[in-house]
XYZ file of C-alpha atoms in Angstrom:
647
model
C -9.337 -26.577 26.495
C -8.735 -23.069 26.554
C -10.297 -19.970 28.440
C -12.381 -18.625 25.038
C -14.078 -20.194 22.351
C -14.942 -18.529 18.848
C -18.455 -19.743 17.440
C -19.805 -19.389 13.812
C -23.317 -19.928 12.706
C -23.869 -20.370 9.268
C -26.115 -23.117 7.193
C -23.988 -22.784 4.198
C -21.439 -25.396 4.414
C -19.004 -23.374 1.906
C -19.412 -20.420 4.239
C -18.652 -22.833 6.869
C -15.354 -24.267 5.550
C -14.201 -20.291 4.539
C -15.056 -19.408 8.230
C -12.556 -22.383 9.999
C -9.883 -21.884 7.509
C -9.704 -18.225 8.253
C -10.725 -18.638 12.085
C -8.704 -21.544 12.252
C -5.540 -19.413 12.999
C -6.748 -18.277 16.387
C -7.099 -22.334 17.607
C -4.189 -22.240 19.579
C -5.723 -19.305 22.363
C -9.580 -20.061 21.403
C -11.643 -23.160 20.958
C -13.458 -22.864 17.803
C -17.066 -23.926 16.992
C -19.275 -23.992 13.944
C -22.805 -24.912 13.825
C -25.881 -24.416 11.501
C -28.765 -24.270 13.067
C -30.174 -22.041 16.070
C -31.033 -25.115 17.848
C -26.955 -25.851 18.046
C -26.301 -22.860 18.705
C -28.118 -22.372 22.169
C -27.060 -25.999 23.162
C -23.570 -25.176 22.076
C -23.695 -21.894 24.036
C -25.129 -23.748 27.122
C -21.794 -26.226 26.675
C -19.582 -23.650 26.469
C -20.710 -21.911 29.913
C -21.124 -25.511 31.294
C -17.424 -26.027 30.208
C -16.460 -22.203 32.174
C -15.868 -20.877 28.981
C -16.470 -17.679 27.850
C -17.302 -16.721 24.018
C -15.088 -14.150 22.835
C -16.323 -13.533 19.509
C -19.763 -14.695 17.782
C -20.061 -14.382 14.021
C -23.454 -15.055 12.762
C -24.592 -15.122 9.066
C -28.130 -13.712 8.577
C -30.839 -14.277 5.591
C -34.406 -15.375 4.828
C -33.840 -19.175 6.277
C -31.068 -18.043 9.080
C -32.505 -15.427 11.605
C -28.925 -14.468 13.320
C -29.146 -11.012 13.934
C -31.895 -11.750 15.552
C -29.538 -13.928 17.381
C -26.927 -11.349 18.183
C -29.597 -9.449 20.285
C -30.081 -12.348 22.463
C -27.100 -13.261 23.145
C -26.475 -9.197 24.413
C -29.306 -9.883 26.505
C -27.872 -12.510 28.240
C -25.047 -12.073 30.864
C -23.079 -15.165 29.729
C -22.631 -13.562 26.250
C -22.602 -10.014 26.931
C -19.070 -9.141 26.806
C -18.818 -11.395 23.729
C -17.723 -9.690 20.487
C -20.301 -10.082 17.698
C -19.813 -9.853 14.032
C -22.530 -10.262 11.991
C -22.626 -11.269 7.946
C -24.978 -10.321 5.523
C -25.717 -12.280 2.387
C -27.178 -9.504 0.815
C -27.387 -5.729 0.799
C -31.100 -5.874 1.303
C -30.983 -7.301 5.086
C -29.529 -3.587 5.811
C -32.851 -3.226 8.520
C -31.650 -6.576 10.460
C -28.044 -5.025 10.793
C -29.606 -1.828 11.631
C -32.272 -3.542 14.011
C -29.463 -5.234 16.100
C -27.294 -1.696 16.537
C -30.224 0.223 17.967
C -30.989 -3.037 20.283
C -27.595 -4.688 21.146
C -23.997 -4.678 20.684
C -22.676 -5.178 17.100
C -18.591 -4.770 16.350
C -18.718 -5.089 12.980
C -20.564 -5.812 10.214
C -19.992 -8.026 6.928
C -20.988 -8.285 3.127
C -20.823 -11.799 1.427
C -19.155 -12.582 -0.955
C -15.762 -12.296 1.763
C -12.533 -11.305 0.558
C -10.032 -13.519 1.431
C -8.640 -12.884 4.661
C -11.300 -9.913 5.257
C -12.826 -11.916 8.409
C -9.271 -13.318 9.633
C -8.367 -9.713 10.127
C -11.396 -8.383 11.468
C -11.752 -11.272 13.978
C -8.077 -10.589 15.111
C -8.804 -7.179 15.730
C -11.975 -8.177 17.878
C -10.338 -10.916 19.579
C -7.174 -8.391 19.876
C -9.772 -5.882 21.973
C -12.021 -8.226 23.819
C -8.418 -9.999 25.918
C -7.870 -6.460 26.725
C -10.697 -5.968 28.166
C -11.345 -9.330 29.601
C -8.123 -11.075 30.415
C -5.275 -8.408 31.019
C -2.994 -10.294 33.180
C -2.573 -12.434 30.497
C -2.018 -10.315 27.563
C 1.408 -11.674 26.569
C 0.043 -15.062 25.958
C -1.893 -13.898 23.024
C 1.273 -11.985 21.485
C 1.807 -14.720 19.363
C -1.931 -15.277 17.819
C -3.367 -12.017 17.919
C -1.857 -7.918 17.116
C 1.446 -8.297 19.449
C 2.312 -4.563 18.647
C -0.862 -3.498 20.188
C -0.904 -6.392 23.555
C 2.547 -5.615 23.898
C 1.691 -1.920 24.155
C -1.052 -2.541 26.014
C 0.381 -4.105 28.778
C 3.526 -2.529 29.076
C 0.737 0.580 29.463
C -1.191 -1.486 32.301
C 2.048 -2.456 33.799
C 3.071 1.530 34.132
C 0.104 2.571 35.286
C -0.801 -0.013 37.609
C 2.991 1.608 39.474
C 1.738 4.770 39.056
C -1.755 4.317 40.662
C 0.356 2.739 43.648
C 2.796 5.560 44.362
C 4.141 7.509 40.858
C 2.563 10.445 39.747
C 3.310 12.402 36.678
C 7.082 10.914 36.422
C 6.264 8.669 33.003
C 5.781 12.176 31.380
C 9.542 12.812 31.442
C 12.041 11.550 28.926
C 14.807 9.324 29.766
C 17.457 11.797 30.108
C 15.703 14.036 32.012
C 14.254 11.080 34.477
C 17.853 10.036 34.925
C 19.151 13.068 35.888
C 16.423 13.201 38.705
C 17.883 10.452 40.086
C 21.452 11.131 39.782
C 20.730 14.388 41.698
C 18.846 12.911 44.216
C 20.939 10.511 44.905
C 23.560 12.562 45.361
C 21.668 14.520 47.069
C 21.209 12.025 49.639
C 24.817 10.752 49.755
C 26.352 14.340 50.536
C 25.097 14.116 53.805
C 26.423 10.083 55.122
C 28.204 8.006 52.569
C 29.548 5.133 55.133
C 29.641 2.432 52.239
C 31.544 4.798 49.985
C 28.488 4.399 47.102
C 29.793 7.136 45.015
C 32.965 6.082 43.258
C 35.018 6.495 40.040
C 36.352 3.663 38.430
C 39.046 3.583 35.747
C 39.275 2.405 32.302
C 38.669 -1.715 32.033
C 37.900 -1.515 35.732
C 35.390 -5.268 36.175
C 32.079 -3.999 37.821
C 29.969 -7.647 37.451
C 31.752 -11.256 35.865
C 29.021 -13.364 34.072
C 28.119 -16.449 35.860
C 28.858 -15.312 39.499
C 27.010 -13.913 42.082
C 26.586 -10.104 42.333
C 25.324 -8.337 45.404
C 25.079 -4.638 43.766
C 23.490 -2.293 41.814
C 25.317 -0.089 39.413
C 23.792 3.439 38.842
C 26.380 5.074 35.906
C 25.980 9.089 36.886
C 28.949 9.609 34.313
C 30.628 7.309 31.388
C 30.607 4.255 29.713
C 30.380 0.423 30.237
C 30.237 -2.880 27.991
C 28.449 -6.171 28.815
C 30.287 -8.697 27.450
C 28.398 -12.447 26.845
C 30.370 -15.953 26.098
C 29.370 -17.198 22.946
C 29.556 -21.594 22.751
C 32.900 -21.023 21.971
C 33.751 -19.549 25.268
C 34.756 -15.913 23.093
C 33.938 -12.788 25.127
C 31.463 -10.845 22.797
C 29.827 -7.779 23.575
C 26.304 -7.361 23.699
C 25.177 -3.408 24.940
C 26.837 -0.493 26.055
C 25.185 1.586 28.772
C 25.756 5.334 29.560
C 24.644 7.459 31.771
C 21.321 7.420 33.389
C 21.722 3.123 33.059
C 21.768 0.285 35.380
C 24.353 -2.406 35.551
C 23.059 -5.820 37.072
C 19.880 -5.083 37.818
C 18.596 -8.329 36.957
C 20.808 -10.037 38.974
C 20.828 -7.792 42.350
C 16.488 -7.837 42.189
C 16.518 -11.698 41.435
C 19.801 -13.245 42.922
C 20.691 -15.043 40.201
C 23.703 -15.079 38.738
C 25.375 -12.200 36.002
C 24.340 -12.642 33.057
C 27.115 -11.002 31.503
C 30.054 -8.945 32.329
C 30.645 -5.887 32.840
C 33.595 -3.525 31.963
C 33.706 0.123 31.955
C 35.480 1.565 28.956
C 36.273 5.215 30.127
C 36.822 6.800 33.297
C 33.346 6.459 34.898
C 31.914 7.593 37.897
C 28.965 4.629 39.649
C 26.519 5.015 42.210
C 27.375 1.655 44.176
C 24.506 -0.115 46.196
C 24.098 -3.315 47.769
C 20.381 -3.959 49.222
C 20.861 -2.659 52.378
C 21.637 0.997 50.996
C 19.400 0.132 48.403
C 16.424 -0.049 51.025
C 18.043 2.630 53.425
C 17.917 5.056 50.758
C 14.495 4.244 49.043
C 13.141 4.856 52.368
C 14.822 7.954 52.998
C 13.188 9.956 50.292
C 9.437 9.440 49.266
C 10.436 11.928 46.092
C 13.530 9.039 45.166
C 11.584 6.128 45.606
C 8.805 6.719 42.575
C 11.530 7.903 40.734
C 14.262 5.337 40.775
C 11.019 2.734 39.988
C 10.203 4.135 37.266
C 14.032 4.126 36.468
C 14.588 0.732 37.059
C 11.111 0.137 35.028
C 11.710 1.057 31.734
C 15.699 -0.075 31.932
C 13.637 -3.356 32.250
C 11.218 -2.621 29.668
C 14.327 -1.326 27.041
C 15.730 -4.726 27.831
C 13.123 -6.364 27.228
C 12.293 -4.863 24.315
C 15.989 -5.456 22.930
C 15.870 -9.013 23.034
C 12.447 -9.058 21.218
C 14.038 -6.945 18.643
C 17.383 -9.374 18.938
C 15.177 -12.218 18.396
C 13.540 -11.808 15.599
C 16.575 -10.113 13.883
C 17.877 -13.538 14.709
C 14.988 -15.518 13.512
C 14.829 -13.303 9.781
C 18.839 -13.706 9.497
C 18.301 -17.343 10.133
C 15.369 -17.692 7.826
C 17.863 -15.567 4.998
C 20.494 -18.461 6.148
C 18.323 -21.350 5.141
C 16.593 -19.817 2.579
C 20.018 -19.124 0.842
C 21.213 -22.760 1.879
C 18.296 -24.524 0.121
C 18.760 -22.577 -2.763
C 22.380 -23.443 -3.349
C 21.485 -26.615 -2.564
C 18.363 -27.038 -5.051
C 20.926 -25.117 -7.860
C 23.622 -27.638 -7.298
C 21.032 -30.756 -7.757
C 19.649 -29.082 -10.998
C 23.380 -28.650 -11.935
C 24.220 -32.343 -11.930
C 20.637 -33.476 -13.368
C 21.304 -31.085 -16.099
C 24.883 -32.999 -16.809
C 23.193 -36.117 -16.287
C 20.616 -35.421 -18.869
C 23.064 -33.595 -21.108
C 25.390 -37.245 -21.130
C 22.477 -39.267 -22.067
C 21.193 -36.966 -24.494
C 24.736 -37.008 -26.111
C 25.297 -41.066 -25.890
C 21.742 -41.483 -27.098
C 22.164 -39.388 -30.568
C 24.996 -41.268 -31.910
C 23.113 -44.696 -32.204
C 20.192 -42.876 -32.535
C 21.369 -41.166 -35.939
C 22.997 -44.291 -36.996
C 19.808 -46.033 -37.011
C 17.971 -43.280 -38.550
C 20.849 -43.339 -41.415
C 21.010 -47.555 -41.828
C 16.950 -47.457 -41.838
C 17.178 -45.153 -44.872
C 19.751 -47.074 -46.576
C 17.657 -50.314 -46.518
C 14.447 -48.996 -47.101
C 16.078 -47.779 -50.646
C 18.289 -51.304 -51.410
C 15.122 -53.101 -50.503
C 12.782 -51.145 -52.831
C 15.406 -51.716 -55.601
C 15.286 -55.161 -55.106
C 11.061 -55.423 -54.754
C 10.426 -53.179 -58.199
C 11.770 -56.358 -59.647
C 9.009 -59.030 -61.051
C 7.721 -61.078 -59.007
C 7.125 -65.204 -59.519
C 5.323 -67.827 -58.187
C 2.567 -65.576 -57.321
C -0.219 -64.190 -59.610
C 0.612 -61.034 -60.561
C -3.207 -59.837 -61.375
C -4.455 -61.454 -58.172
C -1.871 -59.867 -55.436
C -0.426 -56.677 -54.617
C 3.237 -56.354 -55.754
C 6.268 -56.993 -53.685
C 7.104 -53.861 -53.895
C 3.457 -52.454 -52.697
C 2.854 -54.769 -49.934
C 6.792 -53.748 -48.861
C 5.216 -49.831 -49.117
C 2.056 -50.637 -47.327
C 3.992 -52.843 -44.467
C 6.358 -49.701 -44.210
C 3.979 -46.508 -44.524
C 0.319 -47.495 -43.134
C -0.221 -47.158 -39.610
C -1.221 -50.569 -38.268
C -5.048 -51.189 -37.436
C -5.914 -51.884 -33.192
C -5.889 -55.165 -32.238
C -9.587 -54.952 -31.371
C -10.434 -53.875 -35.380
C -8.049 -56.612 -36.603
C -10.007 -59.182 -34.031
C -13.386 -58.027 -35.543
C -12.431 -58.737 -39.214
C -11.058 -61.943 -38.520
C -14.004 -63.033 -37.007
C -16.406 -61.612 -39.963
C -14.369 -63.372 -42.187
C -13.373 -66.313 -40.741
C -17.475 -67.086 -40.501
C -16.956 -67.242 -44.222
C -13.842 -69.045 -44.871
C -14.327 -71.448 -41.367
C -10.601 -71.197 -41.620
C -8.972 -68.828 -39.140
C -5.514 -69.208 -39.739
C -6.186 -68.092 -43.625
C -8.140 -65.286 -42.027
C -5.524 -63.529 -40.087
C -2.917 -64.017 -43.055
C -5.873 -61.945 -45.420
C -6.426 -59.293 -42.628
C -2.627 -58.806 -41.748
C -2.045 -58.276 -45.547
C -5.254 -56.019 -45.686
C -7.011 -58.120 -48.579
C -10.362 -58.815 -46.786
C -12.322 -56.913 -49.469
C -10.147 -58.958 -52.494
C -13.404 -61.211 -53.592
C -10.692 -63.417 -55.584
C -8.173 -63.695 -52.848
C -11.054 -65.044 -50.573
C -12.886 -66.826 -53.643
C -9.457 -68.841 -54.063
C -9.211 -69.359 -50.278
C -12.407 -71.086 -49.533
C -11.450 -73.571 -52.837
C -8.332 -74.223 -52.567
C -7.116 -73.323 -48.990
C -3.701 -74.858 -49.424
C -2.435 -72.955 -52.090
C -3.267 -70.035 -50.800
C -2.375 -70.316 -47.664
C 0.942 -70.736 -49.475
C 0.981 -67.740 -51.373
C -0.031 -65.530 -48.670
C 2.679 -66.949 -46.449
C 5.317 -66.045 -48.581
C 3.611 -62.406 -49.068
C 3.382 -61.860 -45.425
C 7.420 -61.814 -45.544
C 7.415 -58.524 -47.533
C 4.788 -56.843 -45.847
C 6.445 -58.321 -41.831
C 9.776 -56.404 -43.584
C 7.962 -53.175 -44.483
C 6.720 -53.233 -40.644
C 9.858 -53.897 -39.256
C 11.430 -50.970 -41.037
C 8.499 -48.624 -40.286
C 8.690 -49.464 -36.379
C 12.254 -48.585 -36.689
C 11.587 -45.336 -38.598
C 8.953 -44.280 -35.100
C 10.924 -45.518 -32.392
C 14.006 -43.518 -33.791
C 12.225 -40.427 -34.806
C 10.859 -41.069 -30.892
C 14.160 -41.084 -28.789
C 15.341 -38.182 -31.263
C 12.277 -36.580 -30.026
C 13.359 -37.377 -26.310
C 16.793 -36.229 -26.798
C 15.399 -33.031 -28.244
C 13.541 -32.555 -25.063
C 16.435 -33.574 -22.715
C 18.993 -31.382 -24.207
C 16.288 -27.996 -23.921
C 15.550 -29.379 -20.381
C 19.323 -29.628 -19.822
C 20.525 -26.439 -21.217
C 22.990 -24.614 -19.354
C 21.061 -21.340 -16.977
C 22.925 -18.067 -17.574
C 22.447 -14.918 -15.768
C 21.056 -13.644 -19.001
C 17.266 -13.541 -20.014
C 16.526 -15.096 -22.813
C 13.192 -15.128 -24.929
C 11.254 -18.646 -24.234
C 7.742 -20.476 -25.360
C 6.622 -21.265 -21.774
C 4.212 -24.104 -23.943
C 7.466 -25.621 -25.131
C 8.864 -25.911 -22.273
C 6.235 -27.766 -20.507
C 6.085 -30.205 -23.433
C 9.674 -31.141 -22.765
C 8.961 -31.096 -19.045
C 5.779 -33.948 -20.215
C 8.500 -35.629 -22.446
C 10.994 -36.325 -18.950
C 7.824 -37.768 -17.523
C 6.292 -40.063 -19.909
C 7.320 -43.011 -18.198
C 5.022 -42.137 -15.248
C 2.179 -40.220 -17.214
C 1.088 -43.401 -19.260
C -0.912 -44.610 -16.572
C -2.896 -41.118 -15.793
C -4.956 -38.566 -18.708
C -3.185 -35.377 -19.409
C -5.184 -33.035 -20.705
C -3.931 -29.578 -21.927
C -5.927 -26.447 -22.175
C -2.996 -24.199 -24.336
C -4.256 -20.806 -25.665
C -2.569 -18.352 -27.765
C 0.157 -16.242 -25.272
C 3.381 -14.564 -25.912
C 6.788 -15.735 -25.581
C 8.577 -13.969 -22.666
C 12.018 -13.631 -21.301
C 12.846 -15.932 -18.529
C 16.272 -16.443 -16.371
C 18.143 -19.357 -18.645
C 15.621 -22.376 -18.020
C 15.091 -22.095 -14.552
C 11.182 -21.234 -15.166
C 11.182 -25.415 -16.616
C 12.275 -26.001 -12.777
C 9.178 -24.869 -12.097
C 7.160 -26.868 -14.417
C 9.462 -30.119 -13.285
C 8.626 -29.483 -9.814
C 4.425 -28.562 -10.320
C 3.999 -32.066 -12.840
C 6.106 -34.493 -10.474
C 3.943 -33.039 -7.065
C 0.699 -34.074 -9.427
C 1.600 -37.401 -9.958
C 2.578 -37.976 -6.708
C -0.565 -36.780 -5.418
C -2.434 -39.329 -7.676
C -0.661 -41.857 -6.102
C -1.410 -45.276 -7.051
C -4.397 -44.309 -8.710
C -4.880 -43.559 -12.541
C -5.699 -39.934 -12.420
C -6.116 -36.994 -14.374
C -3.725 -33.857 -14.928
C -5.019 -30.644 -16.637
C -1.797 -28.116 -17.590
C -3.927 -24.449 -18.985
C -2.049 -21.720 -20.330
C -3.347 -18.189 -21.024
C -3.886 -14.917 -20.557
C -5.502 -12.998 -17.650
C -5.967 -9.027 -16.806
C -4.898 -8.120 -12.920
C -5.148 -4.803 -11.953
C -4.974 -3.576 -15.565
C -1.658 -5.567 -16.266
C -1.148 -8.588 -18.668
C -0.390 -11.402 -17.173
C 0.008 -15.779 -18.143
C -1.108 -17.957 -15.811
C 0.024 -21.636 -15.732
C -2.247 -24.112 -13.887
C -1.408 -27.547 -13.128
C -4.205 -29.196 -11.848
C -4.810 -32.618 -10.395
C -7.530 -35.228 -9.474
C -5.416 -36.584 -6.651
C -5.627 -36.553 -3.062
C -5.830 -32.837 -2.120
C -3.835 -31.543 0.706
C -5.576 -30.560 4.257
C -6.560 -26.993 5.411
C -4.589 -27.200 7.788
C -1.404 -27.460 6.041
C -2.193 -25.971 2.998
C -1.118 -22.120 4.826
C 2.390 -24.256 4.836
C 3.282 -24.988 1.628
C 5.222 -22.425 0.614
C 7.645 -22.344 3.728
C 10.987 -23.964 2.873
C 10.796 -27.790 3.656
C 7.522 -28.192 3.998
C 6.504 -31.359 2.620
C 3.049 -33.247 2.440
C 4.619 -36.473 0.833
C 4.942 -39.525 3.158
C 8.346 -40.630 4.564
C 10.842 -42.111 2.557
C 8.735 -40.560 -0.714
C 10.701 -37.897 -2.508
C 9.668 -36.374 -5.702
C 11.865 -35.100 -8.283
C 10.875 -31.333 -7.811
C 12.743 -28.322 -6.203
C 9.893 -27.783 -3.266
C 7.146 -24.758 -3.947
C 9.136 -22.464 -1.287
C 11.965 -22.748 -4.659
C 9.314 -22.553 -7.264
C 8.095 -19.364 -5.394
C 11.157 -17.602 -5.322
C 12.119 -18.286 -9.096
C 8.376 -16.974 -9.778
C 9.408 -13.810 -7.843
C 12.413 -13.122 -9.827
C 10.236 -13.254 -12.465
C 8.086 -10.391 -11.225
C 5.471 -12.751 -11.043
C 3.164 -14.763 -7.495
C 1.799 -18.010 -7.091
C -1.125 -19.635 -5.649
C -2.533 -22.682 -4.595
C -6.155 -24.224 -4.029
C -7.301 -27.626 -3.206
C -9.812 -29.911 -1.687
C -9.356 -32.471 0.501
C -10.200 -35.635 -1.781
C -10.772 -33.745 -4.581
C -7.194 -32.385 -5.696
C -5.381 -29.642 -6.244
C -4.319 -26.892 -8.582
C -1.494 -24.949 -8.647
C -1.274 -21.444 -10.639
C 1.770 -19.126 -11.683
C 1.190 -15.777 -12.600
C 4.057 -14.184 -14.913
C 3.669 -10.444 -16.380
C 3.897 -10.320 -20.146
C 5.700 -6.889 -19.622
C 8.528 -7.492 -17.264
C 11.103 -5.190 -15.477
């Protein structure tokens, strides 16, 4: 449980949901709750205090059914919620007088317009939140640094640090600059040393002269009136590396002589510099001496504190961004290098598959024309005036597209009420004779014979079907190979120009294995072909389709792919969507996505996609953004916007 809690009172429940995903941000320093009635509101208030919790920050909606600024003015009147930051949203520009009415009779920070921007409350919540620890908790400032403005807590109490010293016992001394405060000292402490120096403090050491060795115990302070020194740190490898220099005016191991710990590094003077040398006991000797030295050396010895801490703030996160560069770079190489070897993979099958492929197209051909040769010939045995031709049942077998099982079914059964035979039945149907009144005259009388006849007709139009499967299932895996050898084509640092529809439909074709089982509906309208880096914008497509079906699951699902055009900020732009019916992704995480390995698959399930951080990037190189939206049960849809007019 933690010190503050953030409430929200709103009776929308869409207003609700925007209010902890923005607010949700702040849960690590503040407890948040959201309630939606008045009633829960003053029993969640009367929890809070029961719980010794203070409420930093009230936001409170306000319209015809949901009274809260008249809400905000009692809470100002009550000393548990005083000091609580209020925020108050209107749902329409005609409750002006209730915003109005609560600034003339209590406290309101700021004030709000539905619809929200995205974002707009986040911010203005961090800046209330940012205000109210000042006030409220300042010994604790730098454990909100993290959640809330850290230029501004940082500031603030490195501010209240200084001038709690200076109400104690400095004066006007944070007015002067470094230089100018150091050379204060280094007179004064001369000053003080002309007159008994019994420790000889005041020495000059030579070049690579060893004033503190990192790991051991040091019993002095350094003052540098004159030159220059290196602090040297042992990287894992035990190399010496250095870390700062320090000239004049700076300390040397004043860490380590005001705690007793250890050196933390080593240092070595690189020119001929003269040192102030003090152990504690001169230390407190001469602080004592001089009420004028005293203030100043603190203040000294302050902000050399405050400049290293500040350094290894800045050294951290130049460490943290270099690192972020590092993996960012890494996964990239890595992602480009598994593309690479899919795209030979593909590129070998596609190759071994159109050989046969074409081989079968060609033989196909060939026997289609030898076997309509042979079929123009006259038939026998068969009456010529009663049935179709060889030849025409070989051409219907071979060209029509064959009937569903459930139509073929139904005309069995209307006929076979007729003939009461239902072997004769399907024999009629499968040669498509069921409205031939002589072929089913001659069935019902002499069953037999015709049965027969139709038998040996069947063979012509079973060869016709043969051939025409063969025709569709190689004109299919041509298709496929089509598709494979686009998706495989080698990226170049060149753009080229590219049908972003196309593209997806050969990204579909890699998937139709797994898409039979789901819907795909696509929503293409009429957009312009632009250029893209070699095919790496069909990464992005791979990656989008493959997290859809995943997030379907087990479930048979539905995928919607839209293409068209959209108007931002008076610039041209094609948005992609891939949207799906799946299992949405929490609010939590969804803030996440885009960070490199991130992942909301389970263990051990990997799709066959790049990861959105990827997808991102390639999208950026584009000049282009993407976003992402999604409900929790409901799915989610993912959008990529990509200028028409490109730099």
């Amino acid at each position: 449980m933690n010190k503050f809690a953030i409430v929200c009172l709103d009776n929308n429940p869409i207003c609700i949901e925007q209010f902890q995903e923005e607010l949700v941000h702040f849960s690590d320093c503040f407890d948040l709750y959201c309630i939606e009635s008045l009633d829960d509101a003053t029993q969640t208030i009367d929890f809070i205090t029961g719980q010794k919790q203070t409420v930093a920050l009230f936001v409170a909606s306000h319209h015809s059914a949901l009274h809260g600024a008249d809400y905000l003015i009692e809470l100002e009147k009550s000393p548990n919620t005083k000091k609580s930051h209020k925020i108050l949203v209107l749902s329409d520009e005609k409750d002006l007088p209730a915003m109005l009415n609560t600034v003339n009779e209590g406290r309101l920070d700021h004030c709000l317009t539905k619809p929200l921007a995205s974002n707009v409350l986040y911010s203005i919540a961090k800046k209330e939140l940012t205000k109210f620890v000042i006030e409220q908790d300042k010994k604790n400032l730098l454990f909100y640094s993290q959640t809330l403005d850290s230029k501004t807590l940082l500031d603030t109490h490195i501010s209240q640090s200084m001038k709690n010293y200076r109400q104690g016992f400095l004066t006007n001394y944070h007015d002067l600059s470094d230089e100018q405060l150091a050379e204060d000292v280094i007179i004064a402490l001369y000053h003080f040393f002309e007159k008994e120096d019994e420790t000889k403090a005041c020495r000059t050491y030579s070049k690579n002269h060893v004033l503190t060795r990192e790991g051991t115990e040091n019993r002095f302070l350094w003052f540098i009136s004159n030159g220059e020194v290196a602090l040297y740190k042992k990287d894992e490898h035990g190399t010496e590396r250095e870390v700062v220099r320090h000239s004049k005016g700076n300390l040397v191991g004043g860490m380590s002589f005001v705690t007793g710990e250890p050196s933390f590094s080593t240092a070595v003077t690189l020119t001929k510099t003269h040192v102030i040398k003090l152990d504690r006991e001169v230390f407190a000797k001469v602080m004592h001496s001089n009420s004028e030295l005293l203030p100043l050396f603190t203040n000294l010895l302050l902000r050399h504190f405050n400049r290293r801490l500040q350094r290894s703030i800045n050294t951290k996160l130049q460490l943290e961004e270099t690192l972020e560069s590092l993996e960012s770079a890494q996964n990239e190489l890595i992602e480009k290098e598994k593309m690479a070897v899919l795209g030979q993979l593909v590129a070998g099958v596609a190759h071994e598959l159109n050989n046969p492929i074409a081989a079968i197209a060609h033989q196909a051909s060939k026997i289609t024309s030898a076997l309509q040769s042979i079929l123009n010939t006259q038939q026998s045995g068969v009456e010529n005036e009663m049935y179709p031709s060889f030849a025409e049942l070989f051409q219907k077998g071979s060209s029509s597209t064959p009937i569903s099982t459930v139509e073929q079914r139904t005309k069995v059964n209307e006929l076979n009420n007729e003939l009461n035979n239902r072997t004769l039945s399907k024999k009629i149907v499968r040669l498509q004779l069921e409205q031939n009144k002589q072929v089913t005259t001659k069935a019902k009388t002499y069953p037999k014979q015709s049965l027969a006849e139709l038998s040996e007709l069947e063979h012509y139009t079973q060869l016709g079907e043969s051939l025409r499967s063969i025709k569709v299932c190689s004109g299919r895996i041509a298709q496929m190979v089509k598709s494979l050898k686009t998706y495989a084509r080698k990226d170049t640092e060149k753009r080229q120009l590219s049908n972003i529809q196309e593209g997806i439909d050969d990204t579909l074709v890699i998937f139709e294995s797994k898409l039979q089982r789901h819907d795909i509906v696509k929503k293409y309208h009429k957009i312009p072909e632009i250029y893209e880096w070699g095919n790496s914008l069909q990464q992005v497509w791979t990656n989008l389709i493959s997290n859809a079906i995943d997030a379907l699951e087990d479930n048979k699902g539905l995928i919607e792919i839209s293409t068209h055009l959209t108007e931002i900020d008076n610039s041209d732009y094609i948005k992609v969507s891939v949207a799906d019916s799946g299992v949405g992704i929490a609010p939590e995480k969804l803030d996440h996505v885009f960070e490199l390995n991130f992942t909301t698959k389970k263990e051990g399930n990997f799709g066959l996609g790049i990861g959105l951080s990827i997808c991102q990037q390639i999208v950026h190189r584009h000049d282009g953004w993407m976003d992402i939206k999604s409900t929790l049960g409901k799915g989610t849809t993912v959008s990529a916007y990509l200028p028409v007019k490109q730099s």
